[in-house]
Every structure is written in C-alpha cells, then in structure tokens.
Amino acid sequence: MSKFRKFLLGFFRCCFVLTLIGFLFHLSFSDFIEKGLMEILMNSDEVTGIFEDAGVSKEKVKNVMTDEVVNEFLQGLIDNFLYDFSYGEVIKNKNLVVKLKTFVIDNRRHLEDVIGYKIYDEFINEIENLTEVKEIDIMYADLISVSKEYIPSSARSIMITIYDLSKISYKTIMIVSLAILLGIIIVLHWSYYEWLKSVGTDLIGCGIFMFIVTCAVNYLMGYILINFPVQVTFDFMKAFNISMITLGIGIVIRVSHVIIEKILEKKELKSLEIS
C-alpha cells in the first residue's frame, strides 16, 4: 500500500470514527434528559392534582400521564422548560394555565375516553381557579431557579448540548455518511476482507469510548442530583447497551477477519505443498 493511500485510509478512518461517535452519542443521550424531566412532571403533586380534581382516580392518573396526546402536551412543557433553563435569565414561557385550559378544550373528547369520565364545562371554566393549576406557574419558575442554582455551569453546558443535539434530525445523514465512509474504506483497502480489521478495531474503540463516556456522565449526573430538591433519576441503561452492542459487533468483525485470514493462510500453504 502506497503512502498516499495509507494517508487517505487514515483520514477516512478518522472521519468514520468521529461520525460513528456522533451517531452513537445521538442514539444514547438524545432523550435521556427529556425522560428525566418527564418523570418530574409525572410525579408532581401539582400536575397529578389537576386530574384528581377532574374526578380521575390515582390509579388512572399514571395511564393519563403516559397517554400519547397528554405526553405530547407535557413534552411541550419540557421544551419550554429546557429553553428557559438554557437561554437567558428571563423566563419567557409563562401562562401555562392558559395553555392547559386550551389543551383540555382542544382534546376534551380524547381525554374523556382516556380517563373514563365526562369533563364538564364547569370544570373547564374553573381550571384557572384551581389551586394546583395556579401552583404550576410557581413550580415552573421555582424549578428553573433551583435547577440553575444546583447544576454547575459546566454540567448545564453538557445538558444544553445534549438537548440541542436531540433536536437536530440528522440520524439519516449520519447513517448515509457512515455507509459512504465505509465504502471508501473498503475500496482503499482493495481487499474483500482486510477492511474487516480496520472497521472491527474502530468499532471496538468506539464501544469502549462510549462506555467510558456513559460512566462519566452517569457519575456526573449522580453528583449533581445528590442534593437536588426534586427527586429525579436518569436512565443510562440504553447508553450502556448501545456501547456494549457496538463493542460486541466490533469483536465479531475482528474475529471474522482473523478466521478468514487463517483460512486463507491454510489454503496458501496447501497450494505451496502441491506445487
């Protein structure tokens, strides 16, 4: 292999590794912050109290909170929170009570089907007067204030970066880029099996790297939240699984290269003996 081809191979392998790490990072952490904040909402006495005032039993509250339509509304609240948490000191997303009332009116039939009770006009008109609803705006402002107080600026920067990445729809671009880079690596090796060694090694390295990063982020979040006044947990199992799957695929590919190489060596020895 010429020096120029080695240089190209090294360059495109670096591009492949960086793209793969970005893709794995997106898969691993794109939704873990949102899920953690969703847990706060689902366990909040103020939020669940709204449904209980509508006559929904505690057993059904969890089902309501996990409903697709309700979940989408709560996701909007989380987006509002992360925006106010991330950018600037002034809380721009207010009037959550009005948003709640509009949501109930627009999805009245669906909510009735989910909770199994009729939502009367009296309840909709009284939403703005409910104690729990009034407390939502206060809870929202307090949560942002407390989060900024307890979460260091460095950790906040990491959370903001993860959140921003989760909002970028670049998964398809990443997959296409990885396929193109893999094709280039295969061509540069000019062999139907030698590329397995490079790709397998890269996958093993990325899997180990992602495992270390996941452990570091897990430790960091645990350290940040140990004194956090609101109980919340972040599930890192998805990230750990992705790192282990990447490592496993890399090992399988690397072992495949070794097996193919051994088989070819045996064939070559046999042909030499015959000749």
PDB file of C-alpha atoms in Angstrom:
ATOM      1  CA  MET A   1       0.000   0.000   0.000  1.00  0.00           C
ATOM      2  CA  SER A   2       1.418   3.383  -1.037  1.00  0.00           C
ATOM      3  CA  LYS A   3       1.973   6.176   1.477  1.00  0.00           C
ATOM      4  CA  PHE A   4      -0.698   8.298  -0.171  1.00  0.00           C
ATOM      5  CA  ARG A   5      -3.276   5.514   0.083  1.00  0.00           C
ATOM      6  CA  LYS A   6      -2.304   4.946   3.719  1.00  0.00           C
ATOM      7  CA  PHE A   7      -2.809   8.650   4.364  1.00  0.00           C
ATOM      8  CA  LEU A   8      -6.253   8.581   2.717  1.00  0.00           C
ATOM      9  CA  LEU A   9      -7.179   5.436   4.637  1.00  0.00           C
ATOM     10  CA  GLY A  10      -6.140   7.016   7.946  1.00  0.00           C
ATOM     11  CA  PHE A  11      -8.058  10.200   7.140  1.00  0.00           C
ATOM     12  CA  PHE A  12     -11.287   8.441   6.215  1.00  0.00           C
ATOM     13  CA  ARG A  13     -10.994   6.107   9.207  1.00  0.00           C
ATOM     14  CA  CYS A  14     -10.786   9.174  11.464  1.00  0.00           C
ATOM     15  CA  CYS A  15     -13.882  10.588   9.741  1.00  0.00           C
ATOM     16  CA  PHE A  16     -15.625   7.234  10.180  1.00  0.00           C
ATOM     17  CA  VAL A  17     -14.786   7.089  13.903  1.00  0.00           C
ATOM     18  CA  LEU A  18     -15.873  10.688  14.573  1.00  0.00           C
ATOM     19  CA  THR A  19     -19.123  10.216  12.644  1.00  0.00           C
ATOM     20  CA  LEU A  20     -19.807   6.930  14.420  1.00  0.00           C
ATOM     21  CA  ILE A  21     -19.193   8.504  17.835  1.00  0.00           C
ATOM     22  CA  GLY A  22     -21.583  11.333  16.969  1.00  0.00           C
ATOM     23  CA  PHE A  23     -24.198   8.830  15.832  1.00  0.00           C
ATOM     24  CA  LEU A  24     -23.798   6.675  18.971  1.00  0.00           C
ATOM     25  CA  PHE A  25     -23.902   9.795  21.147  1.00  0.00           C
ATOM     26  CA  HIS A  26     -27.183  10.800  19.499  1.00  0.00           C
ATOM     27  CA  LEU A  27     -28.693   7.333  19.969  1.00  0.00           C
ATOM     28  CA  SER A  28     -27.532   7.099  23.578  1.00  0.00           C
ATOM     29  CA  PHE A  29     -28.350  10.509  25.008  1.00  0.00           C
ATOM     30  CA  SER A  30     -30.887  12.155  22.699  1.00  0.00           C
ATOM     31  CA  ASP A  31     -33.841  11.624  25.019  1.00  0.00           C
ATOM     32  CA  PHE A  32     -32.488  10.885  28.498  1.00  0.00           C
ATOM     33  CA  ILE A  33     -32.806  14.486  29.754  1.00  0.00           C
ATOM     34  CA  GLU A  34     -36.363  14.752  28.481  1.00  0.00           C
ATOM     35  CA  LYS A  35     -37.288  11.447  30.128  1.00  0.00           C
ATOM     36  CA  GLY A  36     -35.839  12.603  33.428  1.00  0.00           C
ATOM     37  CA  LEU A  37     -37.839  15.834  33.308  1.00  0.00           C
ATOM     38  CA  MET A  38     -40.935  13.910  32.262  1.00  0.00           C
ATOM     39  CA  GLU A  39     -40.535  11.895  35.461  1.00  0.00           C
ATOM     40  CA  ILE A  40     -40.651  15.129  37.469  1.00  0.00           C
ATOM     41  CA  LEU A  41     -43.914  16.099  35.793  1.00  0.00           C
ATOM     42  CA  MET A  42     -45.454  12.644  36.184  1.00  0.00           C
ATOM     43  CA  ASN A  43     -44.622  12.539  39.904  1.00  0.00           C
ATOM     44  CA  SER A  44     -45.566  16.143  40.609  1.00  0.00           C
ATOM     45  CA  ASP A  45     -48.404  16.593  43.104  1.00  0.00           C
ATOM     46  CA  GLU A  46     -49.443  19.780  41.315  1.00  0.00           C
ATOM     47  CA  VAL A  47     -49.810  18.091  37.919  1.00  0.00           C
ATOM     48  CA  THR A  48     -51.481  14.906  39.168  1.00  0.00           C
ATOM     49  CA  GLY A  49     -53.747  17.002  41.398  1.00  0.00           C
ATOM     50  CA  ILE A  50     -55.293  18.569  38.310  1.00  0.00           C
ATOM     51  CA  PHE A  51     -56.524  15.198  37.098  1.00  0.00           C
ATOM     52  CA  GLU A  52     -57.700  14.190  40.560  1.00  0.00           C
ATOM     53  CA  ASP A  53     -59.802  17.359  40.711  1.00  0.00           C
ATOM     54  CA  ALA A  54     -61.398  16.217  37.459  1.00  0.00           C
ATOM     55  CA  GLY A  55     -62.509  13.023  39.197  1.00  0.00           C
ATOM     56  CA  VAL A  56     -59.693  10.802  37.942  1.00  0.00           C
ATOM     57  CA  SER A  57     -58.618   8.161  40.433  1.00  0.00           C
ATOM     58  CA  LYS A  58     -54.938   7.885  41.365  1.00  0.00           C
ATOM     59  CA  GLU A  59     -54.776   4.519  39.605  1.00  0.00           C
ATOM     60  CA  LYS A  60     -55.706   6.138  36.307  1.00  0.00           C
ATOM     61  CA  VAL A  61     -53.503   9.205  36.659  1.00  0.00           C
ATOM     62  CA  LYS A  62     -50.407   7.296  35.523  1.00  0.00           C
ATOM     63  CA  ASN A  63     -52.248   5.993  32.455  1.00  0.00           C
ATOM     64  CA  VAL A  64     -53.355   9.527  31.656  1.00  0.00           C
ATOM     65  CA  MET A  65     -49.824  10.870  32.011  1.00  0.00           C
ATOM     66  CA  THR A  66     -48.440   8.233  29.644  1.00  0.00           C
ATOM     67  CA  ASP A  67     -51.146   8.770  27.019  1.00  0.00           C
ATOM     68  CA  GLU A  68     -49.702   9.858  23.670  1.00  0.00           C
ATOM     69  CA  VAL A  69     -51.695  13.096  23.436  1.00  0.00           C
ATOM     70  CA  VAL A  70     -51.068  14.064  27.073  1.00  0.00           C
ATOM     71  CA  ASN A  71     -47.435  13.074  26.709  1.00  0.00           C
ATOM     72  CA  GLU A  72     -47.097  15.352  23.700  1.00  0.00           C
ATOM     73  CA  PHE A  73     -48.500  18.247  25.735  1.00  0.00           C
ATOM     74  CA  LEU A  74     -46.108  17.521  28.598  1.00  0.00           C
ATOM     75  CA  GLN A  75     -43.282  17.315  26.068  1.00  0.00           C
ATOM     76  CA  GLY A  76     -44.149  20.858  25.047  1.00  0.00           C
ATOM     77  CA  LEU A  77     -43.830  21.929  28.690  1.00  0.00           C
ATOM     78  CA  ILE A  78     -40.438  20.234  28.847  1.00  0.00           C
ATOM     79  CA  ASP A  79     -39.313  22.048  25.701  1.00  0.00           C
ATOM     80  CA  ASN A  80     -40.400  25.311  27.310  1.00  0.00           C
ATOM     81  CA  PHE A  81     -38.503  24.441  30.479  1.00  0.00           C
ATOM     82  CA  LEU A  82     -35.301  23.489  28.681  1.00  0.00           C
ATOM     83  CA  TYR A  83     -35.460  26.688  26.637  1.00  0.00           C
ATOM     84  CA  ASP A  84     -35.829  28.871  29.735  1.00  0.00           C
ATOM     85  CA  PHE A  85     -33.270  26.764  31.595  1.00  0.00           C
ATOM     86  CA  SER A  86     -30.750  27.021  28.784  1.00  0.00           C
ATOM     87  CA  TYR A  87     -31.038  30.515  27.405  1.00  0.00           C
ATOM     88  CA  GLY A  88     -31.079  33.700  29.443  1.00  0.00           C
ATOM     89  CA  GLU A  89     -32.237  34.636  32.905  1.00  0.00           C
ATOM     90  CA  VAL A  90     -35.724  35.854  31.969  1.00  0.00           C
ATOM     91  CA  ILE A  91     -38.493  33.228  31.931  1.00  0.00           C
ATOM     92  CA  LYS A  92     -40.266  33.683  28.618  1.00  0.00           C
ATOM     93  CA  ASN A  93     -42.648  30.731  28.697  1.00  0.00           C
ATOM     94  CA  LYS A  94     -45.383  31.793  31.098  1.00  0.00           C
ATOM     95  CA  ASN A  95     -49.183  31.478  31.129  1.00  0.00           C
ATOM     96  CA  LEU A  96     -49.027  27.708  31.497  1.00  0.00           C
ATOM     97  CA  VAL A  97     -52.542  27.785  32.922  1.00  0.00           C
ATOM     98  CA  VAL A  98     -53.884  29.208  29.663  1.00  0.00           C
ATOM     99  CA  LYS A  99     -52.021  26.519  27.713  1.00  0.00           C
ATOM    100  CA  LEU A 100     -53.507  23.845  29.957  1.00  0.00           C
ATOM    101  CA  LYS A 101     -57.043  25.153  29.512  1.00  0.00           C
ATOM    102  CA  THR A 102     -56.593  25.314  25.738  1.00  0.00           C
ATOM    103  CA  PHE A 103     -55.242  21.767  25.722  1.00  0.00           C
ATOM    104  CA  VAL A 104     -58.227  20.440  27.702  1.00  0.00           C
ATOM    105  CA  ILE A 105     -60.703  22.201  25.408  1.00  0.00           C
ATOM    106  CA  ASP A 106     -58.994  21.045  22.200  1.00  0.00           C
ATOM    107  CA  ASN A 107     -58.659  17.421  23.380  1.00  0.00           C
ATOM    108  CA  ARG A 108     -61.794  17.124  25.503  1.00  0.00           C
ATOM    109  CA  ARG A 109     -63.249  14.055  23.776  1.00  0.00           C
ATOM    110  CA  HIS A 110     -59.954  12.190  23.789  1.00  0.00           C
ATOM    111  CA  LEU A 111     -59.297  12.976  27.454  1.00  0.00           C
ATOM    112  CA  GLU A 112     -62.780  11.748  28.371  1.00  0.00           C
ATOM    113  CA  ASP A 113     -62.035   8.437  26.650  1.00  0.00           C
ATOM    114  CA  VAL A 114     -58.700   8.106  28.447  1.00  0.00           C
ATOM    115  CA  ILE A 115     -59.902   8.929  31.971  1.00  0.00           C
ATOM    116  CA  GLY A 116     -63.293   7.263  31.589  1.00  0.00           C
ATOM    117  CA  TYR A 117     -65.138  10.297  32.943  1.00  0.00           C
ATOM    118  CA  LYS A 118     -67.018  13.163  31.384  1.00  0.00           C
ATOM    119  CA  ILE A 119     -65.278  16.535  31.594  1.00  0.00           C
ATOM    120  CA  TYR A 120     -67.965  19.084  32.415  1.00  0.00           C
ATOM    121  CA  ASP A 121     -67.977  22.696  31.286  1.00  0.00           C
ATOM    122  CA  GLU A 122     -67.885  23.759  34.924  1.00  0.00           C
ATOM    123  CA  PHE A 123     -64.507  22.097  35.388  1.00  0.00           C
ATOM    124  CA  ILE A 124     -63.062  23.755  32.269  1.00  0.00           C
ATOM    125  CA  ASN A 125     -64.294  27.151  33.418  1.00  0.00           C
ATOM    126  CA  GLU A 126     -62.831  26.587  36.873  1.00  0.00           C
ATOM    127  CA  ILE A 127     -59.398  25.470  35.661  1.00  0.00           C
ATOM    128  CA  GLU A 128     -57.881  28.899  36.186  1.00  0.00           C
ATOM    129  CA  ASN A 129     -59.139  28.945  39.782  1.00  0.00           C
ATOM    130  CA  LEU A 130     -57.809  25.515  40.790  1.00  0.00           C
ATOM    131  CA  THR A 131     -55.118  25.746  43.449  1.00  0.00           C
ATOM    132  CA  GLU A 132     -52.919  23.126  41.755  1.00  0.00           C
ATOM    133  CA  VAL A 133     -53.109  24.934  38.423  1.00  0.00           C
ATOM    134  CA  LYS A 134     -52.098  28.237  39.970  1.00  0.00           C
ATOM    135  CA  GLU A 135     -49.158  26.489  41.590  1.00  0.00           C
ATOM    136  CA  ILE A 136     -47.893  25.222  38.242  1.00  0.00           C
ATOM    137  CA  ASP A 137     -46.537  28.626  37.197  1.00  0.00           C
ATOM    138  CA  ILE A 138     -44.894  28.997  40.612  1.00  0.00           C
ATOM    139  CA  MET A 139     -43.498  25.456  40.463  1.00  0.00           C
ATOM    140  CA  TYR A 140     -42.234  26.086  36.934  1.00  0.00           C
ATOM    141  CA  ALA A 141     -40.346  29.256  37.917  1.00  0.00           C
ATOM    142  CA  ASP A 142     -39.007  27.639  41.109  1.00  0.00           C
ATOM    143  CA  LEU A 143     -37.814  24.555  39.232  1.00  0.00           C
ATOM    144  CA  ILE A 144     -35.849  26.675  36.766  1.00  0.00           C
ATOM    145  CA  SER A 145     -34.364  28.756  39.574  1.00  0.00           C
ATOM    146  CA  VAL A 146     -33.428  25.695  41.657  1.00  0.00           C
ATOM    147  CA  SER A 147     -32.002  23.871  38.627  1.00  0.00           C
ATOM    148  CA  LYS A 148     -29.722  26.793  37.804  1.00  0.00           C
ATOM    149  CA  GLU A 149     -28.671  27.038  41.444  1.00  0.00           C
ATOM    150  CA  TYR A 150     -27.787  23.370  41.949  1.00  0.00           C
ATOM    151  CA  ILE A 151     -26.448  22.481  38.498  1.00  0.00           C
ATOM    152  CA  PRO A 152     -22.939  23.854  37.786  1.00  0.00           C
ATOM    153  CA  SER A 153     -22.457  25.875  34.610  1.00  0.00           C
ATOM    154  CA  SER A 154     -20.187  23.187  33.118  1.00  0.00           C
ATOM    155  CA  ALA A 155     -22.792  20.470  33.659  1.00  0.00           C
ATOM    156  CA  ARG A 156     -25.500  22.792  32.360  1.00  0.00           C
ATOM    157  CA  SER A 157     -23.479  23.275  29.167  1.00  0.00           C
ATOM    158  CA  ILE A 158     -23.354  19.489  28.704  1.00  0.00           C
ATOM    159  CA  MET A 159     -27.117  19.189  29.229  1.00  0.00           C
ATOM    160  CA  ILE A 160     -27.788  22.024  26.781  1.00  0.00           C
ATOM    161  CA  THR A 161     -25.518  20.426  24.167  1.00  0.00           C
ATOM    162  CA  ILE A 162     -27.236  17.054  24.574  1.00  0.00           C
ATOM    163  CA  TYR A 163     -30.647  18.688  24.313  1.00  0.00           C
ATOM    164  CA  ASP A 164     -29.676  20.680  21.215  1.00  0.00           C
ATOM    165  CA  LEU A 165     -28.305  17.544  19.548  1.00  0.00           C
ATOM    166  CA  SER A 166     -31.521  15.673  20.318  1.00  0.00           C
ATOM    167  CA  LYS A 167     -33.473  18.312  18.395  1.00  0.00           C
ATOM    168  CA  ILE A 168     -31.337  18.007  15.260  1.00  0.00           C
ATOM    169  CA  SER A 169     -32.843  15.474  12.846  1.00  0.00           C
ATOM    170  CA  TYR A 170     -29.581  14.227  11.433  1.00  0.00           C
ATOM    171  CA  LYS A 171     -29.873  10.487  12.046  1.00  0.00           C
ATOM    172  CA  THR A 172     -30.404   9.757   8.332  1.00  0.00           C
ATOM    173  CA  ILE A 173     -27.475  11.984   7.374  1.00  0.00           C
ATOM    174  CA  MET A 174     -25.283  10.120   9.871  1.00  0.00           C
ATOM    175  CA  ILE A 175     -26.301   6.706   8.533  1.00  0.00           C
ATOM    176  CA  VAL A 176     -25.678   7.753   4.916  1.00  0.00           C
ATOM    177  CA  SER A 177     -22.326   9.293   5.879  1.00  0.00           C
ATOM    178  CA  LEU A 178     -21.264   6.117   7.700  1.00  0.00           C
ATOM    179  CA  ALA A 179     -22.227   3.994   4.675  1.00  0.00           C
ATOM    180  CA  ILE A 180     -20.257   6.228   2.302  1.00  0.00           C
ATOM    181  CA  LEU A 181     -17.203   6.292   4.568  1.00  0.00           C
ATOM    182  CA  LEU A 182     -17.363   2.505   4.994  1.00  0.00           C
ATOM    183  CA  GLY A 183     -17.490   2.090   1.218  1.00  0.00           C
ATOM    184  CA  ILE A 184     -14.441   4.350   0.795  1.00  0.00           C
ATOM    185  CA  ILE A 185     -12.521   2.390   3.459  1.00  0.00           C
ATOM    186  CA  ILE A 186     -13.330  -0.900   1.704  1.00  0.00           C
ATOM    187  CA  VAL A 187     -12.169   0.471  -1.660  1.00  0.00           C
ATOM    188  CA  LEU A 188      -8.944   1.878  -0.201  1.00  0.00           C
ATOM    189  CA  HIS A 189      -8.098  -1.496   1.341  1.00  0.00           C
ATOM    190  CA  TRP A 190      -8.547  -3.056  -2.083  1.00  0.00           C
ATOM    191  CA  SER A 191      -9.410  -6.351  -0.426  1.00  0.00           C
ATOM    192  CA  TYR A 192     -12.677  -8.136   0.295  1.00  0.00           C
ATOM    193  CA  TYR A 193     -11.685  -8.907   3.890  1.00  0.00           C
ATOM    194  CA  GLU A 194      -8.796  -6.661   5.066  1.00  0.00           C
ATOM    195  CA  TRP A 195     -11.240  -3.834   5.765  1.00  0.00           C
ATOM    196  CA  LEU A 196     -12.770  -6.013   8.490  1.00  0.00           C
ATOM    197  CA  LYS A 197      -9.637  -5.480  10.583  1.00  0.00           C
ATOM    198  CA  SER A 198      -9.886  -1.677  10.390  1.00  0.00           C
ATOM    199  CA  VAL A 199     -13.645  -1.441  10.904  1.00  0.00           C
ATOM    200  CA  GLY A 200     -13.651  -4.006  13.702  1.00  0.00           C
ATOM    201  CA  THR A 201     -10.875  -2.160  15.526  1.00  0.00           C
ATOM    202  CA  ASP A 202     -12.692   1.166  15.095  1.00  0.00           C
ATOM    203  CA  LEU A 203     -15.945  -0.270  16.450  1.00  0.00           C
ATOM    204  CA  ILE A 204     -14.181  -1.770  19.464  1.00  0.00           C
ATOM    205  CA  GLY A 205     -12.539   1.581  20.177  1.00  0.00           C
ATOM    206  CA  CYS A 206     -15.832   3.467  19.814  1.00  0.00           C
ATOM    207  CA  GLY A 207     -17.646   0.976  22.046  1.00  0.00           C
ATOM    208  CA  ILE A 208     -15.042   1.328  24.811  1.00  0.00           C
ATOM    209  CA  PHE A 209     -15.045   5.125  24.432  1.00  0.00           C
ATOM    210  CA  MET A 210     -18.859   5.334  24.662  1.00  0.00           C
ATOM    211  CA  PHE A 211     -18.833   3.068  27.727  1.00  0.00           C
ATOM    212  CA  ILE A 212     -16.336   5.370  29.457  1.00  0.00           C
ATOM    213  CA  VAL A 213     -18.330   8.472  28.463  1.00  0.00           C
ATOM    214  CA  THR A 214     -21.562   6.911  29.748  1.00  0.00           C
ATOM    215  CA  CYS A 215     -19.936   6.056  33.078  1.00  0.00           C
ATOM    216  CA  ALA A 216     -18.593   9.614  33.333  1.00  0.00           C
ATOM    217  CA  VAL A 217     -21.958  11.223  32.529  1.00  0.00           C
ATOM    218  CA  ASN A 218     -23.717   8.833  34.927  1.00  0.00           C
ATOM    219  CA  TYR A 219     -21.310   9.788  37.727  1.00  0.00           C
ATOM    220  CA  LEU A 220     -21.611  13.490  36.891  1.00  0.00           C
ATOM    221  CA  MET A 221     -25.412  13.462  36.938  1.00  0.00           C
ATOM    222  CA  GLY A 222     -25.423  11.477  40.185  1.00  0.00           C
ATOM    223  CA  TYR A 223     -23.079  14.010  41.772  1.00  0.00           C
ATOM    224  CA  ILE A 224     -25.226  16.921  40.558  1.00  0.00           C
ATOM    225  CA  LEU A 225     -28.543  15.443  41.677  1.00  0.00           C
ATOM    226  CA  ILE A 226     -27.452  14.148  45.100  1.00  0.00           C
ATOM    227  CA  ASN A 227     -28.591  17.389  46.743  1.00  0.00           C
ATOM    228  CA  PHE A 228     -31.218  18.278  44.173  1.00  0.00           C
ATOM    229  CA  PRO A 229     -34.501  19.101  45.958  1.00  0.00           C
ATOM    230  CA  VAL A 230     -36.661  17.396  43.325  1.00  0.00           C
ATOM    231  CA  GLN A 231     -36.444  13.608  43.060  1.00  0.00           C
ATOM    232  CA  VAL A 232     -35.435  12.601  39.552  1.00  0.00           C
ATOM    233  CA  THR A 233     -33.466   9.766  38.016  1.00  0.00           C
ATOM    234  CA  PHE A 234     -31.870   9.405  34.597  1.00  0.00           C
ATOM    235  CA  ASP A 235     -31.820   6.014  32.914  1.00  0.00           C
ATOM    236  CA  PHE A 236     -28.435   5.265  31.354  1.00  0.00           C
ATOM    237  CA  MET A 237     -29.183   1.623  30.512  1.00  0.00           C
ATOM    238  CA  LYS A 238     -29.864   2.500  26.853  1.00  0.00           C
ATOM    239  CA  ALA A 239     -26.468   4.185  26.560  1.00  0.00           C
ATOM    240  CA  PHE A 240     -24.700   1.256  28.252  1.00  0.00           C
ATOM    241  CA  ASN A 241     -26.487  -1.225  25.950  1.00  0.00           C
ATOM    242  CA  ILE A 242     -25.509   0.737  22.835  1.00  0.00           C
ATOM    243  CA  SER A 243     -21.857   0.847  23.909  1.00  0.00           C
ATOM    244  CA  MET A 244     -21.860  -2.905  24.620  1.00  0.00           C
ATOM    245  CA  ILE A 245     -23.584  -3.708  21.297  1.00  0.00           C
ATOM    246  CA  THR A 246     -21.030  -1.583  19.430  1.00  0.00           C
ATOM    247  CA  LEU A 247     -18.185  -3.315  21.261  1.00  0.00           C
ATOM    248  CA  GLY A 248     -19.713  -6.753  20.572  1.00  0.00           C
ATOM    249  CA  ILE A 249     -20.158  -6.061  16.843  1.00  0.00           C
ATOM    250  CA  GLY A 250     -16.563  -4.830  16.681  1.00  0.00           C
ATOM    251  CA  ILE A 251     -15.268  -8.005  18.340  1.00  0.00           C
ATOM    252  CA  VAL A 252     -17.304 -10.221  15.989  1.00  0.00           C
ATOM    253  CA  ILE A 253     -15.977  -8.365  12.927  1.00  0.00           C
ATOM    254  CA  ARG A 254     -12.405  -8.506  14.217  1.00  0.00           C
ATOM    255  CA  VAL A 255     -12.668 -12.243  14.969  1.00  0.00           C
ATOM    256  CA  SER A 256     -14.165 -12.779  11.489  1.00  0.00           C
ATOM    257  CA  HIS A 257     -11.089 -11.143   9.971  1.00  0.00           C
ATOM    258  CA  VAL A 258      -8.786 -13.436  11.968  1.00  0.00           C
ATOM    259  CA  ILE A 259     -10.742 -16.544  10.902  1.00  0.00           C
ATOM    260  CA  ILE A 260     -10.735 -15.548   7.225  1.00  0.00           C
ATOM    261  CA  GLU A 261      -7.019 -14.797   7.422  1.00  0.00           C
ATOM    262  CA  LYS A 262      -6.307 -18.232   8.968  1.00  0.00           C
ATOM    263  CA  ILE A 263      -8.370 -19.993   6.302  1.00  0.00           C
ATOM    264  CA  LEU A 264      -6.543 -18.166   3.508  1.00  0.00           C
ATOM    265  CA  GLU A 265      -3.172 -18.978   5.096  1.00  0.00           C
ATOM    266  CA  LYS A 266      -4.058 -22.684   5.194  1.00  0.00           C
ATOM    267  CA  LYS A 267      -5.154 -22.601   1.547  1.00  0.00           C
ATOM    268  CA  GLU A 268      -1.924 -20.872   0.594  1.00  0.00           C
ATOM    269  CA  LEU A 269       0.148 -23.466   2.455  1.00  0.00           C
ATOM    270  CA  LYS A 270      -1.727 -26.312   0.741  1.00  0.00           C
ATOM    271  CA  SER A 271      -1.181 -24.765  -2.676  1.00  0.00           C
ATOM    272  CA  LEU A 272       2.546 -24.408  -1.936  1.00  0.00           C
ATOM    273  CA  GLU A 273       2.775 -28.051  -0.836  1.00  0.00           C
ATOM    274  CA  ILE A 274       1.014 -29.216  -4.010  1.00  0.00           C
ATOM    275  CA  SER A 275       3.301 -27.140  -6.209  1.00  0.00           C
TER     276      SER A 275
END
